Coordinates of C-alpha atoms and ligand atoms in Angstrom, one line a residue:
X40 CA -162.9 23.6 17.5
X41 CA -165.1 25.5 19.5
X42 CA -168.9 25.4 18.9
X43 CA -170.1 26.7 15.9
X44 CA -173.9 28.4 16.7
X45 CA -176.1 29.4 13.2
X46 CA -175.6 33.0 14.0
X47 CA -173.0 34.9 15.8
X48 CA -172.4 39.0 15.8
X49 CA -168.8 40.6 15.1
X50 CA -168.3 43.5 17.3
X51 CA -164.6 45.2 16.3
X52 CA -162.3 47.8 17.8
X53 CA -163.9 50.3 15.9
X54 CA -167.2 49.3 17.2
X55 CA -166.0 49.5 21.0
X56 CA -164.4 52.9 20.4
X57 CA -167.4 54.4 18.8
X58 CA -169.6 53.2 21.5
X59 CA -167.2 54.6 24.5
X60 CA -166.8 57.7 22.9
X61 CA -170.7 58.1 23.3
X62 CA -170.6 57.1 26.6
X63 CA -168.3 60.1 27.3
X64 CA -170.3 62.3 25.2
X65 CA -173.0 64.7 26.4
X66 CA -176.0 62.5 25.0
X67 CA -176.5 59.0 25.8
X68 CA -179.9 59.3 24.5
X69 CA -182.0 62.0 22.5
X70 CA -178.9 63.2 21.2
X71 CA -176.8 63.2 17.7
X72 CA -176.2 59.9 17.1
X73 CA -179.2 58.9 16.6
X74 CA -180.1 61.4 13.7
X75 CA -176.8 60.7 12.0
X76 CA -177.7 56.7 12.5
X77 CA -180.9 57.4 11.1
X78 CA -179.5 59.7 8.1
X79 CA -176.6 57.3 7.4
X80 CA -179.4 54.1 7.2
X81 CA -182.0 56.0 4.7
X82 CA -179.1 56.6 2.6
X83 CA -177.8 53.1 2.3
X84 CA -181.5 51.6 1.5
X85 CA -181.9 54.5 -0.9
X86 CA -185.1 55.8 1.5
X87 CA -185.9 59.5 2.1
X88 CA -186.5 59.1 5.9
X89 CA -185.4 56.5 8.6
X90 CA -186.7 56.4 12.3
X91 CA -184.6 54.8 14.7
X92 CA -186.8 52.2 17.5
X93 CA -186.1 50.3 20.2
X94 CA -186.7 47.0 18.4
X95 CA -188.1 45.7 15.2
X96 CA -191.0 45.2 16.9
X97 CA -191.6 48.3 18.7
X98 CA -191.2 49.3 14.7
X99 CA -193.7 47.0 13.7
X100 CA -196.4 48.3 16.4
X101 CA -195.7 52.1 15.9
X102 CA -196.0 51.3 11.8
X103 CA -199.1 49.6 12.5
X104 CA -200.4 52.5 14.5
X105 CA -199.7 55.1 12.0
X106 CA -201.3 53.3 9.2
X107 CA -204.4 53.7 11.6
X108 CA -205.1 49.8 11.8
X109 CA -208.2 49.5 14.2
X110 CA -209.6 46.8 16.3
X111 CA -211.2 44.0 14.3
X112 CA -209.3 45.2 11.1
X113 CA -207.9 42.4 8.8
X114 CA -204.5 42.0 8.0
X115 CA -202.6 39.1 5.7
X116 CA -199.1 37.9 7.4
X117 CA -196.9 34.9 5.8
X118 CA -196.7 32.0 9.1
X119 CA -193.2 31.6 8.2
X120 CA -192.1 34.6 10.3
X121 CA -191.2 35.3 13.8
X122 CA -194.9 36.1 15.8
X123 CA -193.4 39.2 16.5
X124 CA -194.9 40.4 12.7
X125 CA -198.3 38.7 13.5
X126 CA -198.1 40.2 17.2
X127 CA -197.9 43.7 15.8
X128 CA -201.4 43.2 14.2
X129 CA -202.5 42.3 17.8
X130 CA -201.2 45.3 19.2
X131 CA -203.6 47.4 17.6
X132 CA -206.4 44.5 18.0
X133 CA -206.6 43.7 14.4
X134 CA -207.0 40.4 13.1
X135 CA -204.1 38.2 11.8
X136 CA -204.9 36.3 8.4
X137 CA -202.0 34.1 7.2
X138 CA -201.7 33.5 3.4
X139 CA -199.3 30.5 2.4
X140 CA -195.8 31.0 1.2
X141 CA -194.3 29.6 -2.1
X142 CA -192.4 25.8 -1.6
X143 CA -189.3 27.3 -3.4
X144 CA -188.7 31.1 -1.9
X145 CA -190.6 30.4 1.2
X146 CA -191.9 33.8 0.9
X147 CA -195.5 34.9 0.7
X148 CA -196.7 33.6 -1.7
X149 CA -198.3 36.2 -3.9
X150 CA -200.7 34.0 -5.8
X151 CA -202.2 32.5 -2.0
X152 CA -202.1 36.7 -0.9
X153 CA -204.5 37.5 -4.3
X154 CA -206.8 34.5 -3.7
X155 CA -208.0 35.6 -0.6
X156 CA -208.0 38.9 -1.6
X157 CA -210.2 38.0 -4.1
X158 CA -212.5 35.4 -2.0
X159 CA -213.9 38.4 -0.1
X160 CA -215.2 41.9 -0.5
X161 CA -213.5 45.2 -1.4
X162 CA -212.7 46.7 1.7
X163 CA -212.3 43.2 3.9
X164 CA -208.5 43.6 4.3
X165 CA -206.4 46.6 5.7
X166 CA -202.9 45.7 4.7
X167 CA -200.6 43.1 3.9
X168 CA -197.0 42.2 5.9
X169 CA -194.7 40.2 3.4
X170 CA -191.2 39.8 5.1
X171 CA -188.5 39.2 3.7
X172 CA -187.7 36.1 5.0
X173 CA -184.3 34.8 5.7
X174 CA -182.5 38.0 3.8
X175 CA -184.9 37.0 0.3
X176 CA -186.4 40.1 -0.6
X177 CA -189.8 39.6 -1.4
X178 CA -190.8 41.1 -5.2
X179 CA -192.5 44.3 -3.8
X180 CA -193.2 45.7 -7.3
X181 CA -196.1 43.1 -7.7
X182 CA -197.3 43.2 -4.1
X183 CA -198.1 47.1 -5.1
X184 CA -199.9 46.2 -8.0
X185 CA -201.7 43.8 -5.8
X186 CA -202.6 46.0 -2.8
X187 CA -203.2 49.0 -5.3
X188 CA -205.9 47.4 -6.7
X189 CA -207.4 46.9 -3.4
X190 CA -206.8 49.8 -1.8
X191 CA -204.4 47.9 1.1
X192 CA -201.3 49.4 2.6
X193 CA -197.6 47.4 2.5
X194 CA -195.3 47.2 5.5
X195 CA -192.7 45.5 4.6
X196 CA -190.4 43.2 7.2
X197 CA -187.0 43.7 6.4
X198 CA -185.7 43.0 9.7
X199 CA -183.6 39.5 7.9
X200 CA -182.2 41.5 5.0
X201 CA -180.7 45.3 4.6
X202 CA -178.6 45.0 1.5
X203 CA -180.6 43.0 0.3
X204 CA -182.7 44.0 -3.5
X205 CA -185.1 42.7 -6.0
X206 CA -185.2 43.1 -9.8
X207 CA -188.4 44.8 -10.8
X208 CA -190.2 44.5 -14.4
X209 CA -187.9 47.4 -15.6
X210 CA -185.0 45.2 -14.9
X211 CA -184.0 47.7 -12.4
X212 CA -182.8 46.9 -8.6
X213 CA -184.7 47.8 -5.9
X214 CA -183.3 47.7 -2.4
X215 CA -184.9 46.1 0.4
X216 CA -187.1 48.8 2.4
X217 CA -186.0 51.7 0.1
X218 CA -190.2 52.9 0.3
X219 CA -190.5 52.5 -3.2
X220 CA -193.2 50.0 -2.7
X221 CA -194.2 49.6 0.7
X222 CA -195.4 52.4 3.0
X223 CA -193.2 51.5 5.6
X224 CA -190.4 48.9 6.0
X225 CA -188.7 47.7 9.7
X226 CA -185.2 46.3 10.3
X227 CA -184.0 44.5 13.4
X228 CA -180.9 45.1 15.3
X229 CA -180.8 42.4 17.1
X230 CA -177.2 40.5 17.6
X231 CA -177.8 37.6 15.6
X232 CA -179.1 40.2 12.3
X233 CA -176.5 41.7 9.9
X234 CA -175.9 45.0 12.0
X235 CA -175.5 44.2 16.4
X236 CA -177.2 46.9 18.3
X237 CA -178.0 44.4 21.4
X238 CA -181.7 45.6 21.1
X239 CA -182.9 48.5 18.0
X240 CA -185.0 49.1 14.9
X241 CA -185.3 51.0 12.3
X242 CA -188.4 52.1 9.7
X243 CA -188.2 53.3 6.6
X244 CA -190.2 55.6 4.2
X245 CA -190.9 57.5 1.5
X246 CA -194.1 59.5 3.1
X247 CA -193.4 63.2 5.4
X248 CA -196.4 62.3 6.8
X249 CA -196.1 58.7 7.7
X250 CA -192.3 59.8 8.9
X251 CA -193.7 62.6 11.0
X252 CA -196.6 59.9 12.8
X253 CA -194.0 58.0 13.3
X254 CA -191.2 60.4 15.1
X255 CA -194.3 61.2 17.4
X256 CA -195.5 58.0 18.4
X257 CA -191.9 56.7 18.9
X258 CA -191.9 59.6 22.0
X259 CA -194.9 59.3 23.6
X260 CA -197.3 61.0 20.9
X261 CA -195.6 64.3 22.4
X262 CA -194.4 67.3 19.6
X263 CA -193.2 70.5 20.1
X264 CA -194.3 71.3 16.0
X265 CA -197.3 73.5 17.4
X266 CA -195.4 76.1 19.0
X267 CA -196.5 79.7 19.3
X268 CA -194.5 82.9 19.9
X269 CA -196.4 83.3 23.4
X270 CA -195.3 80.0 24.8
X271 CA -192.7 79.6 26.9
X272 CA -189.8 77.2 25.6
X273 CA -190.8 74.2 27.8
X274 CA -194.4 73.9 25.8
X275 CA -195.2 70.8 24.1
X276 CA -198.4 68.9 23.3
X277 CA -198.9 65.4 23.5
X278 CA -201.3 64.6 20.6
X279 CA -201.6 60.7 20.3
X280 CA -201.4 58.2 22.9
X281 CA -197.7 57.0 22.3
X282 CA -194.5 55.0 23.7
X283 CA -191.0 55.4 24.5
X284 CA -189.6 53.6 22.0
X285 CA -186.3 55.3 21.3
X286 CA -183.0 53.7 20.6
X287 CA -180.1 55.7 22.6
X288 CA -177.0 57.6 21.0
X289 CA -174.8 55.0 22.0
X290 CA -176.8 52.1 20.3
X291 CA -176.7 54.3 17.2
X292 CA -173.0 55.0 17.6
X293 CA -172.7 50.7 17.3
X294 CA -175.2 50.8 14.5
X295 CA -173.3 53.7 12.2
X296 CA -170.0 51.5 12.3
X297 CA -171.9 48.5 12.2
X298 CA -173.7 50.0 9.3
X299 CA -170.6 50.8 7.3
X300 CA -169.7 47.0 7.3
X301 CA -172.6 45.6 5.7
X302 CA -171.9 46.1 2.2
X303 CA -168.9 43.8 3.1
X304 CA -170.9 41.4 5.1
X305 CA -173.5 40.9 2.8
X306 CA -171.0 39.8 0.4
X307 CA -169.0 37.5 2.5
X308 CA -172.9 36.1 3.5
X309 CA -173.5 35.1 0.0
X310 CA -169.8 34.0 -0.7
X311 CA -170.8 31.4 2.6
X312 CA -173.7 30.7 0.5
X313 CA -172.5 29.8 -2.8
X314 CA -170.0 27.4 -1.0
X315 CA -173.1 25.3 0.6
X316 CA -174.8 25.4 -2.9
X317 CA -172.3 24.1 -4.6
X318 CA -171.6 21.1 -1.8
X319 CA -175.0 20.5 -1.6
X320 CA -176.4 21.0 -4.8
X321 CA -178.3 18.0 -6.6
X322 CA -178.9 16.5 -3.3
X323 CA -180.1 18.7 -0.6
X324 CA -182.7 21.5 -1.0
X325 CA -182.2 25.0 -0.3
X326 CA -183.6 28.7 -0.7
X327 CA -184.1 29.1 -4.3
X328 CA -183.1 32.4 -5.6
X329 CA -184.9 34.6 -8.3
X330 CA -183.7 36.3 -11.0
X331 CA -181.8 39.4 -10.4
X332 CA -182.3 39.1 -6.5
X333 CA -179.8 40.0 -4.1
X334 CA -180.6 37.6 -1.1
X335 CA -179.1 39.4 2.0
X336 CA -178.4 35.9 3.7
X337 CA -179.7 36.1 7.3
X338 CA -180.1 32.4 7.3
X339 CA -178.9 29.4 4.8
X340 CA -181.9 27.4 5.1
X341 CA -182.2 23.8 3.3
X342 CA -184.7 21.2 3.5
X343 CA -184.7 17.3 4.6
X344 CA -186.8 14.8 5.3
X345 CA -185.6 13.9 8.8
X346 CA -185.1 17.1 9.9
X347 CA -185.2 16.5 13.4
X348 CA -182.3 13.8 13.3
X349 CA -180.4 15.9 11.2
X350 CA -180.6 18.4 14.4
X351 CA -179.5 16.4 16.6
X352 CA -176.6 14.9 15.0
X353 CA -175.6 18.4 14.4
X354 CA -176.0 19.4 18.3
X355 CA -173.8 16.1 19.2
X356 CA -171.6 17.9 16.6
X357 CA -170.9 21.1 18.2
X358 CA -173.0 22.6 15.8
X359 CA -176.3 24.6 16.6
X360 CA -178.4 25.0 13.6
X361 CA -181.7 26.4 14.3
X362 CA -185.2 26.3 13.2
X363 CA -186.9 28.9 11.3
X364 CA -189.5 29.4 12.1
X365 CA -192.1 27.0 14.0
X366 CA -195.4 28.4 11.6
X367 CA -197.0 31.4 14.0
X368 CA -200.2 29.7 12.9
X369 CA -199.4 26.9 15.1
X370 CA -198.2 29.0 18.2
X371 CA -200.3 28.0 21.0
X372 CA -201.7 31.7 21.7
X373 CA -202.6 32.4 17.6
X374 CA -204.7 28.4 18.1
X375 CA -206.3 29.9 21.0
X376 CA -207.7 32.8 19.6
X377 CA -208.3 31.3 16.2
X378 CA -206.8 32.4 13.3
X379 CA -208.0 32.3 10.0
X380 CA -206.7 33.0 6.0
X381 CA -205.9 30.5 2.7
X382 CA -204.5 26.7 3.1
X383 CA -201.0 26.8 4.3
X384 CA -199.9 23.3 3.2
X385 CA -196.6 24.8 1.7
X386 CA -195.9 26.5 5.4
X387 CA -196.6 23.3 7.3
X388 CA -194.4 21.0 5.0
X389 CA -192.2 23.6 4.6
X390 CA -191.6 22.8 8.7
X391 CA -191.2 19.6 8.5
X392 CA -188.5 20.1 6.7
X393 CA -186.2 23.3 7.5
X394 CA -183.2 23.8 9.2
X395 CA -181.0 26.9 9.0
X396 CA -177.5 26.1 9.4
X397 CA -174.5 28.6 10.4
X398 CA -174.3 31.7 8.5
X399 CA -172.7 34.9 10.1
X400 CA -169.7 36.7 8.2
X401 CA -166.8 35.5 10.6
X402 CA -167.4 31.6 10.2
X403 CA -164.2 30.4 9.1
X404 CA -163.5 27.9 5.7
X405 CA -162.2 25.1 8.4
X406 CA -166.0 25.7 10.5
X407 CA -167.8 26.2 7.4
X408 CA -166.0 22.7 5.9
X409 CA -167.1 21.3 9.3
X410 CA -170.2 22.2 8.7
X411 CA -171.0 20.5 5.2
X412 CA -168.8 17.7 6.5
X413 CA -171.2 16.7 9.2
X414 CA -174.3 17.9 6.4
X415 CA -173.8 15.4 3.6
X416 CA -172.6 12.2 6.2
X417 CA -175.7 12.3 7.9
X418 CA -177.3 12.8 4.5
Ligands
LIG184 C1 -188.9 38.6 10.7 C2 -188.7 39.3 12.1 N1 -189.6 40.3 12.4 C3 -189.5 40.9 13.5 C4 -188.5 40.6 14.5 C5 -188.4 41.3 15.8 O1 -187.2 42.0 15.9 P1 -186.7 42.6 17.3 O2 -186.1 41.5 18.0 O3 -185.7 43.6 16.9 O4 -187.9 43.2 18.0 C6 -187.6 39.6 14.2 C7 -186.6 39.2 15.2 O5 -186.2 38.1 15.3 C8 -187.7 38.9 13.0 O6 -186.9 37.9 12.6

């Protein structure tokens, strides 16, 4: 059996044939794909607008910038994340304060969010970053109530978890990043995330006017919007101090087929992760799941004591599990500049103890057998 890594992307026929067609197309970038990408991925989230990025992260600084975040502004991040959600707050110079996450969901906890809210002045914080971590949508609904009532913003990061949704108060689903809650919400294309771009991003919104920001920061801060009759057709204006952070056409050609698979992904992810529950159920910990949520499975997380053992047995195994994530609290650059928000006891046990173990849509019954095998005898 050949090695079995904890995330692996499935690039088909289709796929390749979308992507050469593109290439032998008049646009390989600033062309039709990527509107047709971006129409195609606001649909399936049930968003009115979707910007197509570079990367989640290039996402995560442009949202950042158009929510007008300035130096020395606060912003609360969970530590159970990959830096690049806390780097986005650097990006614009604002401060990074980490709330803890709950033991169970290992999501931000909303209770740790409020009481530091609540420990300082109106006004103190900017905005809050939940992610939802591991394809576990984080409840939205009540993170509005929250930042509502103190004037914050929302950007949600969905980059582990399109098809993922939540069950609000009304008992009614709500789909990860569809801009009901959250001003702005940014996925990940990255190969080891549900849909393979090699690199790309996308945000999503409900708000013209954050969607308009947005399409002009992603090119440079350049618009053509302010056109008169007496210019000549080359005019433009270049308003804010932007990037290039476009995706290409034949990126978003892979991400329109990859995006038609997902549905079916999503569902073979959670078939992958009933199958560890109920081997490891009553004697391992894992992800707990709330009511009504649709987890979109990026990882299959589970907790033990000798995590680090467990690892390594796995490795001599031919199987690569990972670890996600080392808290960004403890990155050496976030100690060095000194961060600060509530106790995060559940984030630092939480590491002492996770390990995410294979979970991508083409691991087969005989691997994924393999898998628990090795699990429960070191266990
Ligand atoms: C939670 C989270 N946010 C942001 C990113 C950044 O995504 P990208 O690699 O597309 O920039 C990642 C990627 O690993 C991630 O897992």
């Amino acid at each position: 059996m050949r090695s079995i890594p904890y995330g692996r992307q499935s690039i088909t026929q289709e796929d390749i044939e979308a992507v050469v067609s593109t290439l032998k197309a008049d646009f390989l970038t600033q062309g039709p794909k990527i509107k047709e990408f971006e129409e195609k991925f606001a649909d399936y989230v049930d968003a009115r607008f979707a910007i197509a990025v570079s990367n989640a992260t290039a996402g995560l600084h442009l949202s950042v910038l158009a929510l007008g975040l300035q130096k020395g502004e606060r912003v609360i991040t969970t530590p159970i994340t990959f830096a690049a959600t806390a780097n986005s707050i650097r990006y614009a110079r604002g401060e990074v304060w980490f709330a803890d996450i709950d033991k169970d969901t290992y999501l931000l906890s909303l209770e740790s969010v409020k009481n530091l809210i609540e420990s300082k002045s109106k006004g103190f914080f900017k905005g809050i970053i939940p992610v939802d971590f591991g394809g576990l949508p984080v409840n939205l609904a009540a993170f509005r109530k929250l930042a509502n009532e103190h004037n914050l913003w929302i950007i949600e990061d969905a980059c582990h978890a399109p098809g993922g949704s939540f069950r609000d108060s009304e008992d009614k689903n709500q789909k990860c990043g569809n801009g009901n809650f959250a001003d702005l919400a940014v996925f990940s294309f990255h190969p080891v995330k549900h849909i393979a771009c090699g690199e790309g991003g996308m945000v999503t919104t409900n708000s013209k006017e954050l969607y308009e920001k947005m399409q002009m920061l992603r090119t440079h801060g350049i618009t053509k919007s302010n056109m008169q009759e007496n210019h000549g057709g080359w005019y433009y204006e270049m308003q804010e101090l932007g990037f290039n952070y476009r995706l290409t056409d034949f990126q978003s050609a892979l991400g329109i087929t990859q995006l038609a698979k997902n549905e079916a992904s999503v569902k073979r992810r959670n078939q992958i992760a009933e199958k560890y529950k109920t081997a490891f159920k009553g004697k391992i910990k894992f992800q707990a799941l709330p009511i009504g949520a649709l987890n979109a499975h990026h990882l299959f997380v589970i907790e033990v004591a000798d995590r680090k053992a467990l690892y390594n047995y796995l490795r001599k195994n031919e199987i690569f599990a990972q670890i996600h994530y080392i808290p960004v609290h403890k990155l050496p650059y976030y100690k060095k500049i000194g961060y600060k928000g509530a106790e995060l006891s559940n984030a630092e046990d939480y590491y002492k103890k996770c390990i995410s173990l294979p979970m991508f849509p083409t691991i087969s019954g005989v691997e994924q057998n393999y898998v628990i095998t090795k699990v429960l005898e070191f266990i």
